[in-house]
PDB file of C-alpha atoms in Angstrom:
ATOM      1  CA  MET C   1      -5.629 -25.416   3.442  1.00 77.00           C
ATOM      2  CA  ASP C   2      -4.204 -27.001   0.329  1.00 90.00           C
ATOM      3  CA  LEU C   3      -6.895 -25.491  -1.884  1.00 93.00           C
ATOM      4  CA  ILE C   4      -6.390 -22.018  -0.419  1.00 92.00           C
ATOM      5  CA  ASP C   5      -2.620 -22.244  -0.897  1.00 94.00           C
ATOM      6  CA  GLU C   6      -3.113 -23.219  -4.541  1.00 94.00           C
ATOM      7  CA  PHE C   7      -5.405 -20.232  -5.136  1.00 90.00           C
ATOM      8  CA  LEU C   8      -2.918 -17.882  -3.477  1.00 92.00           C
ATOM      9  CA  ARG C   9      -0.096 -19.244  -5.652  1.00 94.00           C
ATOM     10  CA  CYS C  10      -2.286 -18.787  -8.726  1.00 92.00           C
ATOM     11  CA  ASN C  11      -3.039 -15.179  -7.745  1.00 90.00           C
ATOM     12  CA  GLU C  12       0.686 -14.477  -7.317  1.00 93.00           C
ATOM     13  CA  LEU C  13       1.199 -15.324 -10.998  1.00 93.00           C
ATOM     14  CA  ILE C  14      -1.051 -12.459 -12.111  1.00 93.00           C
ATOM     15  CA  VAL C  15       1.041  -9.389 -12.867  1.00 94.00           C
ATOM     16  CA  LYS C  16      -0.580  -6.221 -11.543  1.00 92.00           C
ATOM     17  CA  GLY C  17      -1.105  -3.405 -13.998  1.00 94.00           C
ATOM     18  CA  THR C  18      -1.318  -5.610 -17.088  1.00 96.00           C
ATOM     19  CA  ARG C  19      -4.439  -5.820 -19.183  1.00 97.00           C
ATOM     20  CA  PHE C  20      -5.076  -9.353 -17.938  1.00 95.00           C
ATOM     21  CA  GLY C  21      -4.654  -8.242 -14.318  1.00 94.00           C
ATOM     22  CA  LYS C  22      -7.092  -5.355 -14.755  1.00 96.00           C
ATOM     23  CA  ASN C  23      -9.669  -7.556 -16.488  1.00 96.00           C
ATOM     24  CA  PHE C  24      -9.250 -10.234 -13.824  1.00 94.00           C
ATOM     25  CA  LEU C  25      -9.848  -7.712 -11.036  1.00 94.00           C
ATOM     26  CA  LYS C  26     -12.865  -6.253 -12.828  1.00 97.00           C
ATOM     27  CA  ASN C  27     -14.399  -9.699 -13.268  1.00 97.00           C
ATOM     28  CA  MET C  28     -13.686 -10.647  -9.656  1.00 94.00           C
ATOM     29  CA  LYS C  29     -15.473  -7.489  -8.472  1.00 97.00           C
ATOM     30  CA  THR C  30     -18.488  -8.477 -10.576  1.00 98.00           C
ATOM     31  CA  VAL C  31     -18.444 -12.001  -9.145  1.00 97.00           C
ATOM     32  CA  LYS C  32     -18.214 -10.612  -5.605  1.00 97.00           C
ATOM     33  CA  LYS C  33     -21.210  -8.315  -6.191  1.00 98.00           C
ATOM     34  CA  GLN C  34     -23.267 -11.176  -7.628  1.00 98.00           C
ATOM     35  CA  ALA C  35     -22.372 -13.476  -4.729  1.00 96.00           C
ATOM     36  CA  THR C  36     -23.240 -10.767  -2.198  1.00 97.00           C
ATOM     37  CA  VAL C  37     -26.615 -10.101  -3.820  1.00 97.00           C
ATOM     38  CA  THR C  38     -27.388 -13.834  -3.992  1.00 95.00           C
ATOM     39  CA  TRP C  39     -26.488 -14.270  -0.322  1.00 91.00           C
ATOM     40  CA  ALA C  40     -28.582 -11.238   0.681  1.00 93.00           C
ATOM     41  CA  VAL C  41     -31.609 -12.540  -1.238  1.00 92.00           C
ATOM     42  CA  ALA C  42     -31.270 -15.961   0.420  1.00 87.00           C
ATOM     43  CA  MET C  43     -31.048 -14.366   3.875  1.00 85.00           C
ATOM     44  CA  LEU C  44     -34.015 -12.065   3.208  1.00 87.00           C
ATOM     45  CA  ASN C  45     -36.055 -14.976   1.872  1.00 84.00           C
ATOM     46  CA  SER C  46     -35.379 -17.092   4.937  1.00 79.00           C
ATOM     47  CA  ALA C  47     -36.060 -14.205   7.309  1.00 80.00           C
ATOM     48  CA  THR C  48     -39.355 -13.506   5.545  1.00 80.00           C
ATOM     49  CA  TYR C  49     -40.333 -17.179   5.671  1.00 75.00           C
ATOM     50  CA  VAL C  50     -39.625 -17.351   9.396  1.00 74.00           C
ATOM     51  CA  THR C  51     -41.338 -14.106  10.421  1.00 75.00           C
ATOM     52  CA  LEU C  52     -44.490 -14.175   8.271  1.00 72.00           C
ATOM     53  CA  PRO C  53     -46.467 -16.485  10.577  1.00 68.00           C
ATOM     54  CA  LEU C  54     -45.603 -14.260  13.522  1.00 69.00           C
ATOM     55  CA  LEU C  55     -46.727 -11.066  11.754  1.00 69.00           C
ATOM     56  CA  ARG C  56     -49.991 -12.216  10.160  1.00 63.00           C
ATOM     57  CA  LYS C  57     -53.293 -11.850  11.896  1.00 58.00           C
ATOM     58  CA  SER C  58     -54.830 -15.270  12.285  1.00 56.00           C
ATOM     59  CA  ASP C  59     -58.376 -14.019  11.556  1.00 50.00           C
ATOM     60  CA  VAL C  60     -57.400 -12.804   8.067  1.00 47.00           C
ATOM     61  CA  ARG C  61     -55.351 -15.754   6.877  1.00 50.00           C
ATOM     62  CA  PRO C  62     -54.032 -18.890   8.462  1.00 53.00           C
ATOM     63  CA  ALA C  63     -50.634 -17.920   9.798  1.00 56.00           C
ATOM     64  CA  ARG C  64     -49.166 -21.316  10.656  1.00 58.00           C
ATOM     65  CA  HIS C  65     -46.757 -23.079   8.452  1.00 58.00           C
ATOM     66  CA  LEU C  66     -44.150 -24.700  10.719  1.00 58.00           C
ATOM     67  CA  THR C  67     -42.789 -26.149   7.486  1.00 54.00           C
ATOM     68  CA  GLN C  68     -46.298 -27.056   6.377  1.00 54.00           C
ATOM     69  CA  ASP C  69     -47.190 -28.689   9.712  1.00 56.00           C
ATOM     70  CA  MET C  70     -45.194 -31.855   9.034  1.00 60.00           C
ATOM     71  CA  TYR C  71     -42.211 -31.022  11.251  1.00 60.00           C
ATOM     72  CA  VAL C  72     -42.709 -32.594  14.677  1.00 65.00           C
ATOM     73  CA  ILE C  73     -40.439 -31.855  17.612  1.00 68.00           C
ATOM     74  CA  TYR C  74     -40.757 -34.759  19.988  1.00 69.00           C
ATOM     75  CA  GLY C  75     -41.748 -33.781  23.490  1.00 70.00           C
ATOM     76  CA  LEU C  76     -43.861 -30.845  22.281  1.00 71.00           C
ATOM     77  CA  GLU C  77     -47.143 -32.652  21.714  1.00 71.00           C
ATOM     78  CA  PRO C  78     -49.733 -31.400  20.807  1.00 72.00           C
ATOM     79  CA  MET C  79     -47.575 -29.453  18.410  1.00 68.00           C
ATOM     80  CA  LEU C  80     -50.099 -26.916  17.101  1.00 67.00           C
ATOM     81  CA  GLU C  81     -51.435 -25.614  20.409  1.00 72.00           C
ATOM     82  CA  SER C  82     -50.106 -22.795  22.525  1.00 73.00           C
ATOM     83  CA  PRO C  83     -47.417 -22.598  24.051  1.00 79.00           C
ATOM     84  CA  ASN C  84     -45.882 -25.571  22.216  1.00 77.00           C
ATOM     85  CA  TYR C  85     -46.490 -23.941  18.820  1.00 74.00           C
ATOM     86  CA  GLU C  86     -44.613 -20.775  19.834  1.00 77.00           C
ATOM     87  CA  ILE C  87     -41.724 -22.782  21.281  1.00 81.00           C
ATOM     88  CA  ALA C  88     -41.489 -24.861  18.100  1.00 78.00           C
ATOM     89  CA  THR C  89     -41.658 -21.746  15.907  1.00 76.00           C
ATOM     90  CA  VAL C  90     -38.825 -20.084  17.816  1.00 81.00           C
ATOM     91  CA  MET C  91     -36.754 -23.278  17.634  1.00 82.00           C
ATOM     92  CA  MET C  92     -37.356 -23.512  13.876  1.00 78.00           C
ATOM     93  CA  ALA C  93     -36.479 -19.837  13.387  1.00 77.00           C
ATOM     94  CA  LEU C  94     -33.226 -20.221  15.298  1.00 81.00           C
ATOM     95  CA  SER C  95     -32.295 -23.325  13.329  1.00 79.00           C
ATOM     96  CA  ILE C  96     -32.938 -21.546  10.020  1.00 75.00           C
ATOM     97  CA  ILE C  97     -31.003 -18.452  11.093  1.00 75.00           C
ATOM     98  CA  PHE C  98     -27.983 -20.443  12.270  1.00 78.00           C
ATOM     99  CA  ALA C  99     -28.029 -22.914   9.365  1.00 75.00           C
ATOM    100  CA  LEU C 100     -28.073 -20.479   6.440  1.00 67.00           C
ATOM    101  CA  PRO C 101     -25.098 -18.184   6.974  1.00 64.00           C
TER     102      PRO C 101
END
């Protein structure tokens, strides 16, 4: 909380309506837009990575990746056969979804 309090005290020093205050707000809006776009791209990238193996037809292209088949969840052997592969894929997808935000 110390860091947040310091930022709030710093923001209180900026006088609203001055040229510096207007420029500061304009730059902060730009930074917020850039951060939002970066976050959205990261989320879309991870969602695409997780769902592509589930959407591809296996006769056209190999659909498995399961992080390039080197990620082993103990207790789900053999890892690359049904239904263990689907369970592992869902577990990996949930871990990626909950880890990134």
